[in-house]
Amino acid sequence: MERKSLVEYGAPRQILEELVKETGISYSELVETINRSGERVKDHLGFSENPISVNNNSVKATKFAGILKIGNSIEIEIAPKFLGLDSENDRWREDFFYLATLSNAGKLLNAEKLHSHPGERGDLYTLIARTFIEMYWENHRRSLRTYNKVNFIDFSIDGEVDPESLLYPTSDGFIQTRLSFDRKNQYNAVIVAAAKQLLPNIKEANLSSQLLRIIQILSPQDTQRIVNVSKKRLPSRLARWQSLYDLSIDILKSFGLVYQEGNSIAPGYIMDTWKVWEDFLSIALTRGFGINNIKIQHSFTLGTRERFNGGNKRPEVNVKPDLVCVLSDDVSVKSFIIDAKYKGHIEKGIKRIAESDLYEALAFSRATHCNIILLAYPAQPSENLALGDINLFEKIIVDETIVLGIEVESKGISSANGMIHFSDNLTEKIINVVKELS
């Protein structure tokens, strides 16, 4: 198995000829396989175009990060542009998986079996458990129940009685059979067995308690009969449980859960980096400023829309900045906006606020009556900044409105107490910048 590394939005890497020599796959077949993988990523993340481009001997990835399988013998890992590869951030994989657990923008590719590295094992367990739990709670209100024949003995007749038993009942009653519509079935047995296999390897108390709760809700199940399980199509009325059932099968087949050097299997994982960055900043700043001091994705009215050929309705035109901060306990700081941005300046080799980001910021200012807007871009891994530090790279003044472009350092977020340090440092630095402008 050959693994190649790329950086999202990084320079195209010339790896095709190298892969042809290492794998024996023809050049045309390799290009076709890579394009198919890109299409799969596009479909999973809802992109409008293939995020993996192949040009001559080079491959480039944009808009996403992750680890995925290309054919039967190649794996490609794409590091987020703000984490970089080992030469710039020797723990980028740990940072990547930590960020992935904070957002719903990632997708577990449980059908792709990847050879994991020792350093990734714990993070993958957490990632798989989190996905497993989310899948269960998303559907738990409509239980996975099936009809089953149940044999029982009782003098009270509550089913189909065995004719011979009517003449010669046992000491406990008549032998009977009835149909039962309950949770005890082969599908739930697979899910319970997978949860039990996950449980000993999870260190987070919250995830462990949720796995235990799932096991308790679905038990008892006859998990001893689960041998050589394979994927099958669930009945149409149970289709909502298909993804969790498939993931459970993969867990039971040890895809990522039994570590053996050089032969450990893990699910592929991809994420929409812009959405993950947005979620990451929102979580950190909510903790830093306090939930009572911010409005998250709140809708503000910018104006009205009038359609001359569609009646007299005048629907509102609304905007939704990521965070509007009003520090009620500190009157020395004006209200301000923080909006997460991802692309538009560094990829072109110039640190600048993109025009589209500026226009959007001005719309936010008008709708919210805040005249200080911070556009928060991820810092590049080459920047010499501490976790949570910011670098102010541009200021634009339009009348009374001030738009600031800042880079935010996130390398090392997976370290001990990394989120606490990040949140505290970033909050303090932002308040200091806003105070100077207030």
Tab-separated table of N, CA and C in Angstrom, residues 230-368:
chain	number	residue	atom	x	y	z
A	230	SER	N	-21.792	-10.155	7.391
A	230	SER	CA	-21.551	-9.457	6.126
A	230	SER	C	-22.649	-8.427	5.933
A	231	LYS	N	-22.374	-7.447	5.100
A	231	LYS	CA	-23.353	-6.396	4.862
A	231	LYS	C	-24.533	-6.937	4.068
A	232	LYS	N	-25.706	-6.426	4.415
A	232	LYS	CA	-26.913	-6.801	3.683
A	232	LYS	C	-27.831	-5.590	3.632
A	233	ARG	N	-28.712	-5.602	2.689
A	233	ARG	CA	-29.659	-4.507	2.547
A	233	ARG	C	-30.786	-4.687	3.545
A	234	LEU	N	-31.009	-3.692	4.398
A	234	LEU	CA	-32.098	-3.750	5.359
A	234	LEU	C	-33.432	-3.549	4.647
A	235	PRO	N	-34.518	-4.051	5.209
A	235	PRO	CA	-35.844	-3.815	4.619
A	235	PRO	C	-36.095	-2.318	4.451
A	236	SER	N	-36.875	-1.938	3.473
A	236	SER	CA	-37.074	-0.529	3.143
A	236	SER	C	-37.587	0.282	4.332
A	237	ARG	N	-38.419	-0.303	5.171
A	237	ARG	CA	-38.946	0.447	6.318
A	237	ARG	C	-37.869	0.705	7.365
A	238	LEU	N	-36.735	0.012	7.266
A	238	LEU	CA	-35.625	0.204	8.212
A	238	LEU	C	-34.434	0.887	7.548
A	239	ALA	N	-34.653	1.460	6.362
A	239	ALA	CA	-33.535	1.996	5.560
A	239	ALA	C	-32.748	3.071	6.294
A	240	ARG	N	-33.403	3.816	7.199
A	240	ARG	CA	-32.697	4.887	7.914
A	240	ARG	C	-31.560	4.332	8.786
A	241	TRP	N	-31.609	3.030	9.114
A	241	TRP	CA	-30.588	2.405	9.950
A	241	TRP	C	-29.455	1.779	9.142
A	242	GLN	N	-29.522	1.890	7.808
A	242	GLN	CA	-28.553	1.200	6.962
A	242	GLN	C	-27.121	1.653	7.238
A	243	SER	N	-26.897	2.965	7.359
A	243	SER	CA	-25.532	3.483	7.543
A	243	SER	C	-24.924	2.989	8.847
A	244	LEU	N	-25.706	3.014	9.924
A	244	LEU	CA	-25.188	2.543	11.213
A	244	LEU	C	-24.920	1.047	11.170
A	245	TYR	N	-25.797	0.302	10.517
A	245	TYR	CA	-25.584	-1.144	10.402
A	245	TYR	C	-24.308	-1.441	9.614
A	246	ASP	N	-24.096	-0.733	8.507
A	246	ASP	CA	-22.883	-0.937	7.704
A	246	ASP	C	-21.630	-0.596	8.497
A	247	LEU	N	-21.677	0.519	9.248
A	247	LEU	CA	-20.529	0.899	10.055
A	247	LEU	C	-20.261	-0.151	11.135
A	248	SER	N	-21.316	-0.691	11.718
A	248	SER	CA	-21.158	-1.723	12.746
A	248	SER	C	-20.493	-2.968	12.183
A	249	ILE	N	-20.865	-3.333	10.964
A	249	ILE	CA	-20.227	-4.483	10.316
A	249	ILE	C	-18.731	-4.225	10.149
A	250	ASP	N	-18.377	-3.021	9.703
A	250	ASP	CA	-16.964	-2.683	9.516
A	250	ASP	C	-16.205	-2.724	10.838
A	251	ILE	N	-16.842	-2.258	11.908
A	251	ILE	CA	-16.200	-2.294	13.225
A	251	ILE	C	-15.942	-3.730	13.640
A	252	LEU	N	-16.926	-4.607	13.445
A	252	LEU	CA	-16.771	-6.006	13.824
A	252	LEU	C	-15.710	-6.717	12.985
A	253	LYS	N	-15.483	-6.189	11.783
A	253	LYS	CA	-14.418	-6.753	10.938
A	253	LYS	C	-13.081	-6.076	11.190
A	254	SER	N	-13.039	-5.270	12.257
A	254	SER	CA	-11.793	-4.650	12.716
A	254	SER	C	-11.240	-3.619	11.761
A	255	PHE	N	-12.082	-2.881	11.084
A	255	PHE	CA	-11.611	-1.798	10.226
A	255	PHE	C	-11.251	-0.607	11.113
A	256	GLY	N	-10.013	-0.588	11.583
A	256	GLY	CA	-9.557	0.531	12.378
A	256	GLY	C	-9.545	0.252	13.857
A	257	LEU	N	-9.933	-0.948	14.263
A	257	LEU	CA	-10.113	-1.188	15.680
A	257	LEU	C	-9.172	-2.228	16.271
A	258	VAL	N	-8.411	-2.899	15.471
A	258	VAL	CA	-7.413	-3.824	15.998
A	258	VAL	C	-6.076	-3.409	15.421
A	259	TYR	N	-5.209	-2.851	16.253
A	259	TYR	CA	-3.956	-2.312	15.738
A	259	TYR	C	-2.879	-3.391	15.681
A	260	GLN	N	-2.357	-3.605	14.503
A	260	GLN	CA	-1.186	-4.435	14.294
A	260	GLN	C	-0.270	-3.664	13.365
A	261	GLU	N	0.964	-3.504	13.756
A	261	GLU	CA	1.883	-2.650	13.002
A	261	GLU	C	1.874	-2.997	11.528
A	262	GLY	N	1.620	-1.993	10.697
A	262	GLY	CA	1.657	-2.172	9.251
A	262	GLY	C	0.422	-2.823	8.677
A	263	ASN	N	-0.503	-3.231	9.541
A	263	ASN	CA	-1.666	-3.942	9.005
A	263	ASN	C	-2.959	-3.528	9.703
A	264	SER	N	-2.980	-2.320	10.234
A	264	SER	CA	-4.196	-1.844	10.878
A	264	SER	C	-5.084	-1.165	9.846
A	265	ILE	N	-6.352	-1.383	9.964
A	265	ILE	CA	-7.294	-0.828	8.993
A	265	ILE	C	-8.129	0.248	9.674
A	266	ALA	N	-8.342	1.345	8.970
A	266	ALA	CA	-9.116	2.455	9.521
A	266	ALA	C	-10.036	3.021	8.453
A	267	PRO	N	-11.176	3.590	8.859
A	267	PRO	CA	-12.044	4.198	7.853
A	267	PRO	C	-11.403	5.430	7.235
A	268	GLY	N	-11.712	5.663	5.977
A	268	GLY	CA	-11.280	6.919	5.390
A	268	GLY	C	-12.080	8.053	6.016
A	269	TYR	N	-11.513	9.245	6.001
A	269	TYR	CA	-12.234	10.369	6.574
A	269	TYR	C	-11.937	11.620	5.781
A	270	ILE	N	-12.987	12.357	5.431
A	270	ILE	CA	-12.815	13.598	4.687
A	270	ILE	C	-13.630	14.677	5.363
A	271	MET	N	-13.217	15.932	5.196
A	271	MET	CA	-14.009	17.000	5.789
A	271	MET	C	-13.943	18.252	4.934
A	272	ASP	N	-15.039	18.992	4.962
A	272	ASP	CA	-15.139	20.287	4.310
A	272	ASP	C	-14.407	21.284	5.208
A	273	THR	N	-13.202	21.687	4.818
A	273	THR	CA	-12.333	22.454	5.704
A	273	THR	C	-12.911	23.813	6.078
A	274	TRP	N	-13.584	24.474	5.130
A	274	TRP	CA	-14.160	25.776	5.458
A	274	TRP	C	-15.190	25.653	6.565
A	275	LYS	N	-16.069	24.650	6.476
A	275	LYS	CA	-17.112	24.474	7.494
A	275	LYS	C	-16.499	24.067	8.828
A	276	VAL	N	-15.479	23.210	8.799
A	276	VAL	CA	-14.818	22.811	10.038
A	276	VAL	C	-14.168	24.022	10.703
A	277	TRP	N	-13.527	24.883	9.908
A	277	TRP	CA	-12.898	26.086	10.452
A	277	TRP	C	-13.949	26.993	11.098
A	278	GLU	N	-15.076	27.134	10.456
A	278	GLU	CA	-16.161	27.967	10.990
A	278	GLU	C	-16.681	27.406	12.307
A	279	ASP	N	-16.921	26.092	12.353
A	279	ASP	CA	-17.409	25.462	13.586
A	279	ASP	C	-16.379	25.569	14.703
A	280	PHE	N	-15.123	25.361	14.351
A	280	PHE	CA	-14.028	25.411	15.318
A	280	PHE	C	-13.955	26.779	15.990
A	281	LEU	N	-13.972	27.845	15.202
A	281	LEU	CA	-13.911	29.193	15.772
A	281	LEU	C	-15.148	29.494	16.622
A	282	SER	N	-16.304	29.068	16.162
A	282	SER	CA	-17.535	29.332	16.917
A	282	SER	C	-17.490	28.672	18.287
A	283	ILE	N	-17.027	27.434	18.342
A	283	ILE	CA	-16.939	26.715	19.619
A	283	ILE	C	-15.951	27.411	20.554
A	284	ALA	N	-14.764	27.760	20.029
A	284	ALA	CA	-13.731	28.376	20.857
A	284	ALA	C	-14.155	29.748	21.373
A	285	LEU	N	-14.757	30.561	20.507
A	285	LEU	CA	-15.118	31.920	20.908
A	285	LEU	C	-16.372	31.942	21.776
A	286	THR	N	-17.252	30.977	21.610
A	286	THR	CA	-18.399	30.871	22.513
A	286	THR	C	-17.917	30.598	23.927
A	287	ARG	N	-16.937	29.724	24.043
A	287	ARG	CA	-16.348	29.458	25.357
A	287	ARG	C	-15.639	30.687	25.892
A	288	GLY	N	-14.892	31.381	25.020
A	288	GLY	CA	-14.095	32.509	25.467
A	288	GLY	C	-14.919	33.713	25.886
A	289	PHE	N	-15.905	34.103	25.092
A	289	PHE	CA	-16.696	35.298	25.372
A	289	PHE	C	-17.907	35.022	26.258
A	290	GLY	N	-18.352	33.770	26.275
A	290	GLY	CA	-19.548	33.431	27.039
A	290	GLY	C	-20.778	33.467	26.160
A	291	ILE	N	-21.624	32.482	26.310
A	291	ILE	CA	-22.777	32.331	25.429
A	291	ILE	C	-23.727	33.521	25.525
A	292	ASN	N	-23.753	34.205	26.662
A	292	ASN	CA	-24.676	35.332	26.828
A	292	ASN	C	-24.172	36.602	26.142
A	293	ASN	N	-22.919	36.608	25.712
A	293	ASN	CA	-22.334	37.810	25.113
A	293	ASN	C	-22.245	37.740	23.590
A	294	ILE	N	-22.715	36.675	22.999
A	294	ILE	CA	-22.579	36.542	21.550
A	294	ILE	C	-23.882	36.055	20.929
A	295	LYS	N	-24.039	36.364	19.670
A	295	LYS	CA	-25.126	35.829	18.854
A	295	LYS	C	-24.493	35.031	17.727
A	296	ILE	N	-24.841	33.754	17.646
A	296	ILE	CA	-24.227	32.850	16.667
A	296	ILE	C	-25.168	32.662	15.485
A	297	GLN	N	-24.685	32.977	14.272
A	297	GLN	CA	-25.474	32.804	13.058
A	297	GLN	C	-26.878	33.410	13.214
A	298	HIS	N	-26.938	34.562	13.852
A	298	HIS	CA	-28.222	35.240	14.041
A	298	HIS	C	-28.577	36.004	12.769
A	299	SER	N	-29.850	35.997	12.423
A	299	SER	CA	-30.296	36.653	11.196
A	299	SER	C	-30.601	38.131	11.454
A	300	PHE	N	-30.014	39.011	10.628
A	300	PHE	CA	-30.263	40.446	10.709
A	300	PHE	C	-30.808	40.930	9.365
A	301	THR	N	-31.735	41.900	9.434
A	301	THR	CA	-32.359	42.406	8.208
A	301	THR	C	-31.481	43.478	7.571
A	302	LEU	N	-31.128	43.262	6.310
A	302	LEU	CA	-30.338	44.233	5.561
A	302	LEU	C	-31.238	45.158	4.741
A	303	GLY	N	-32.332	44.631	4.242
A	303	GLY	CA	-33.240	45.420	3.408
A	303	GLY	C	-34.443	44.590	3.023
A	304	THR	N	-35.144	45.012	2.007
A	304	THR	CA	-36.304	44.266	1.519
A	304	THR	C	-36.168	44.022	0.024
A	305	ARG	N	-36.857	42.993	-0.435
A	305	ARG	CA	-36.829	42.617	-1.848
A	305	ARG	C	-38.243	42.765	-2.420
A	306	GLU	N	-38.367	43.500	-3.491
A	306	GLU	CA	-39.678	43.679	-4.115
A	306	GLU	C	-39.658	43.109	-5.519
A	307	ARG	N	-40.590	42.191	-5.782
A	307	ARG	CA	-40.701	41.586	-7.113
A	307	ARG	C	-41.882	42.234	-7.828
A	308	PHE	N	-41.616	42.885	-8.948
A	308	PHE	CA	-42.648	43.639	-9.639
A	308	PHE	C	-43.643	42.742	-10.364
A	309	ASN	N	-43.250	41.511	-10.660
A	309	ASN	CA	-44.175	40.617	-11.363
A	309	ASN	C	-44.652	39.488	-10.459
A	310	GLY	N	-44.454	39.659	-9.153
A	310	GLY	CA	-44.825	38.562	-8.254
A	310	GLY	C	-45.715	38.992	-7.116
A	311	GLY	N	-46.547	39.987	-7.298
A	311	GLY	CA	-47.443	40.415	-6.234
A	311	GLY	C	-46.858	41.552	-5.421
A	312	ASN	N	-47.498	41.808	-4.270
A	312	ASN	CA	-47.113	42.961	-3.460
A	312	ASN	C	-46.235	42.596	-2.271
A	313	LYS	N	-45.796	41.361	-2.162
A	313	LYS	CA	-44.979	40.958	-1.025
A	313	LYS	C	-43.599	41.620	-1.100
A	314	ARG	N	-43.107	42.026	0.069
A	314	ARG	CA	-41.771	42.625	0.161
A	314	ARG	C	-40.956	41.812	1.183
A	315	PRO	N	-40.466	40.635	0.768
A	315	PRO	CA	-39.707	39.801	1.713
A	315	PRO	C	-38.404	40.484	2.133
A	316	GLU	N	-38.013	40.199	3.362
A	316	GLU	CA	-36.775	40.768	3.887
A	316	GLU	C	-35.550	40.120	3.264
A	317	VAL	N	-34.482	40.904	3.122
A	317	VAL	CA	-33.173	40.388	2.724
A	317	VAL	C	-32.332	40.319	3.990
A	318	ASN	N	-31.942	39.132	4.378
A	318	ASN	CA	-31.247	38.927	5.650
A	318	ASN	C	-29.793	38.514	5.446
A	319	VAL	N	-28.969	38.806	6.440
A	319	VAL	CA	-27.577	38.357	6.462
A	319	VAL	C	-27.324	37.658	7.795
A	320	LYS	N	-26.352	36.748	7.815
A	320	LYS	CA	-26.055	35.976	9.022
A	320	LYS	C	-24.545	35.960	9.289
A	321	PRO	N	-24.030	36.950	9.996
A	321	PRO	CA	-22.618	36.876	10.396
A	321	PRO	C	-22.416	35.728	11.378
A	322	ASP	N	-21.205	35.168	11.399
A	322	ASP	CA	-20.948	34.016	12.274
A	322	ASP	C	-21.157	34.379	13.743
A	323	LEU	N	-20.513	35.466	14.204
A	323	LEU	CA	-20.588	35.846	15.611
A	323	LEU	C	-20.722	37.359	15.747
A	324	VAL	N	-21.721	37.796	16.487
A	324	VAL	CA	-21.838	39.204	16.865
A	324	VAL	C	-21.606	39.267	18.371
A	325	CYS	N	-20.563	39.994	18.785
A	325	CYS	CA	-20.158	40.025	20.189
A	325	CYS	C	-20.572	41.343	20.832
A	326	VAL	N	-21.279	41.237	21.948
A	326	VAL	CA	-21.677	42.404	22.735
A	326	VAL	C	-21.258	42.125	24.173
A	327	LEU	N	-20.143	42.709	24.603
A	327	LEU	CA	-19.619	42.452	25.942
A	327	LEU	C	-20.281	43.402	26.928
A	328	SER	N	-21.388	42.972	27.471
A	328	SER	CA	-22.198	43.834	28.335
A	328	SER	C	-21.496	44.208	29.627
A	329	ASP	N	-20.524	43.389	30.070
A	329	ASP	CA	-19.827	43.681	31.320
A	329	ASP	C	-18.574	44.529	31.111
A	330	ASP	N	-18.304	44.928	29.870
A	330	ASP	CA	-17.119	45.743	29.585
A	330	ASP	C	-17.520	46.848	28.618
A	331	VAL	N	-17.906	48.008	29.170
A	331	VAL	CA	-18.406	49.097	28.330
A	331	VAL	C	-17.302	49.752	27.519
A	332	SER	N	-16.024	49.423	27.822
A	332	SER	CA	-14.913	50.018	27.073
A	332	SER	C	-14.725	49.375	25.710
A	333	VAL	N	-15.442	48.278	25.451
A	333	VAL	CA	-15.316	47.554	24.185
A	333	VAL	C	-16.631	47.674	23.419
A	334	LYS	N	-16.571	48.190	22.223
A	334	LYS	CA	-17.766	48.290	21.384
A	334	LYS	C	-18.204	46.910	20.896
A	335	SER	N	-19.454	46.850	20.454
A	335	SER	CA	-19.910	45.616	19.808
A	335	SER	C	-19.111	45.397	18.525
A	336	PHE	N	-18.870	44.157	18.192
A	336	PHE	CA	-18.087	43.856	16.990
A	336	PHE	C	-18.513	42.518	16.420
A	337	ILE	N	-18.095	42.271	15.194
A	337	ILE	CA	-18.440	41.042	14.468
A	337	ILE	C	-17.171	40.248	14.204
A	338	ILE	N	-17.272	38.928	14.352
A	338	ILE	CA	-16.199	38.028	13.923
A	338	ILE	C	-16.791	37.081	12.896
A	339	ASP	N	-16.212	37.053	11.718
A	339	ASP	CA	-16.711	36.167	10.670
A	339	ASP	C	-15.568	35.277	10.184
A	340	ALA	N	-15.812	33.970	10.197
A	340	ALA	CA	-14.785	33.008	9.777
A	340	ALA	C	-14.634	33.030	8.268
A	341	LYS	N	-13.411	33.176	7.797
A	341	LYS	CA	-13.091	33.134	6.373
A	341	LYS	C	-12.017	32.077	6.157
A	342	TYR	N	-12.010	31.526	4.950
A	342	TYR	CA	-11.060	30.438	4.725
A	342	TYR	C	-10.161	30.658	3.514
A	343	LYS	N	-10.738	31.064	2.418
A	343	LYS	CA	-9.974	31.160	1.174
A	343	LYS	C	-10.068	32.577	0.621
A	344	GLY	N	-9.047	32.986	-0.126
A	344	GLY	CA	-9.185	34.242	-0.819
A	344	GLY	C	-7.996	35.158	-0.787
A	345	HIS	N	-6.943	34.803	-0.025
A	345	HIS	CA	-5.795	35.699	-0.010
A	345	HIS	C	-4.479	34.942	-0.078
A	346	ILE	N	-4.235	34.037	0.829
A	346	ILE	CA	-2.916	33.420	0.917
A	346	ILE	C	-2.633	32.497	-0.263
A	347	GLU	N	-3.693	31.850	-0.809
A	347	GLU	CA	-3.461	30.925	-1.925
A	347	GLU	C	-2.822	31.627	-3.118
A	348	LYS	N	-3.043	32.938	-3.246
A	348	LYS	CA	-2.478	33.691	-4.364
A	348	LYS	C	-1.118	34.305	-4.025
A	349	GLY	N	-0.608	33.968	-2.835
A	349	GLY	CA	0.692	34.477	-2.449
A	349	GLY	C	0.662	35.873	-1.880
A	350	ILE	N	-0.526	36.430	-1.647
A	350	ILE	CA	-0.657	37.790	-1.133
A	350	ILE	C	-1.609	37.753	0.055
A	351	LYS	N	-1.197	38.374	1.148
A	351	LYS	CA	-2.083	38.461	2.306
A	351	LYS	C	-2.977	39.686	2.145
A	352	ARG	N	-4.212	39.435	1.772
A	352	ARG	CA	-5.138	40.528	1.585
A	352	ARG	C	-6.562	40.018	1.732
A	353	ILE	N	-7.457	40.935	2.080
A	353	ILE	CA	-8.869	40.590	2.192
A	353	ILE	C	-9.465	40.548	0.788
A	354	ALA	N	-10.097	39.454	0.462
A	354	ALA	CA	-10.729	39.330	-0.855
A	354	ALA	C	-11.890	40.321	-0.965
A	355	GLU	N	-12.112	40.846	-2.178
A	355	GLU	CA	-13.178	41.819	-2.380
A	355	GLU	C	-14.544	41.276	-1.951
A	356	SER	N	-14.805	40.029	-2.277
A	356	SER	CA	-16.105	39.452	-1.908
A	356	SER	C	-16.277	39.420	-0.394
A	357	ASP	N	-15.184	39.146	0.347
A	357	ASP	CA	-15.253	39.150	1.803
A	357	ASP	C	-15.491	40.567	2.337
A	358	LEU	N	-14.880	41.558	1.693
A	358	LEU	CA	-15.069	42.953	2.097
A	358	LEU	C	-16.518	43.379	1.897
A	359	TYR	N	-17.089	43.069	0.745
A	359	TYR	CA	-18.469	43.468	0.461
A	359	TYR	C	-19.435	42.821	1.466
A	360	GLU	N	-19.179	41.571	1.787
A	360	GLU	CA	-20.034	40.884	2.752
A	360	GLU	C	-19.896	41.522	4.135
A	361	ALA	N	-18.677	41.900	4.502
A	361	ALA	CA	-18.449	42.540	5.796
A	361	ALA	C	-19.200	43.867	5.892
A	362	LEU	N	-19.203	44.630	4.809
A	362	LEU	CA	-19.924	45.908	4.807
A	362	LEU	C	-21.433	45.696	4.962
A	363	ALA	N	-21.931	44.630	4.359
A	363	ALA	CA	-23.355	44.295	4.519
A	363	ALA	C	-23.650	43.922	5.973
A	364	PHE	N	-22.751	43.149	6.597
A	364	PHE	CA	-22.928	42.798	8.006
A	364	PHE	C	-22.964	44.060	8.875
A	365	SER	N	-22.048	44.990	8.597
A	365	SER	CA	-21.956	46.216	9.384
A	365	SER	C	-23.257	47.015	9.303
A	366	ARG	N	-23.784	47.143	8.115
A	366	ARG	CA	-25.006	47.931	7.941
A	366	ARG	C	-26.191	47.274	8.630
A	367	ALA	N	-26.286	45.948	8.539
A	367	ALA	CA	-27.444	45.248	9.108
A	367	ALA	C	-27.396	45.200	10.632
A	368	THR	N	-26.197	45.142	11.211
A	368	THR	CA	-26.060	44.974	12.663
A	368	THR	C	-25.750	46.270	13.392
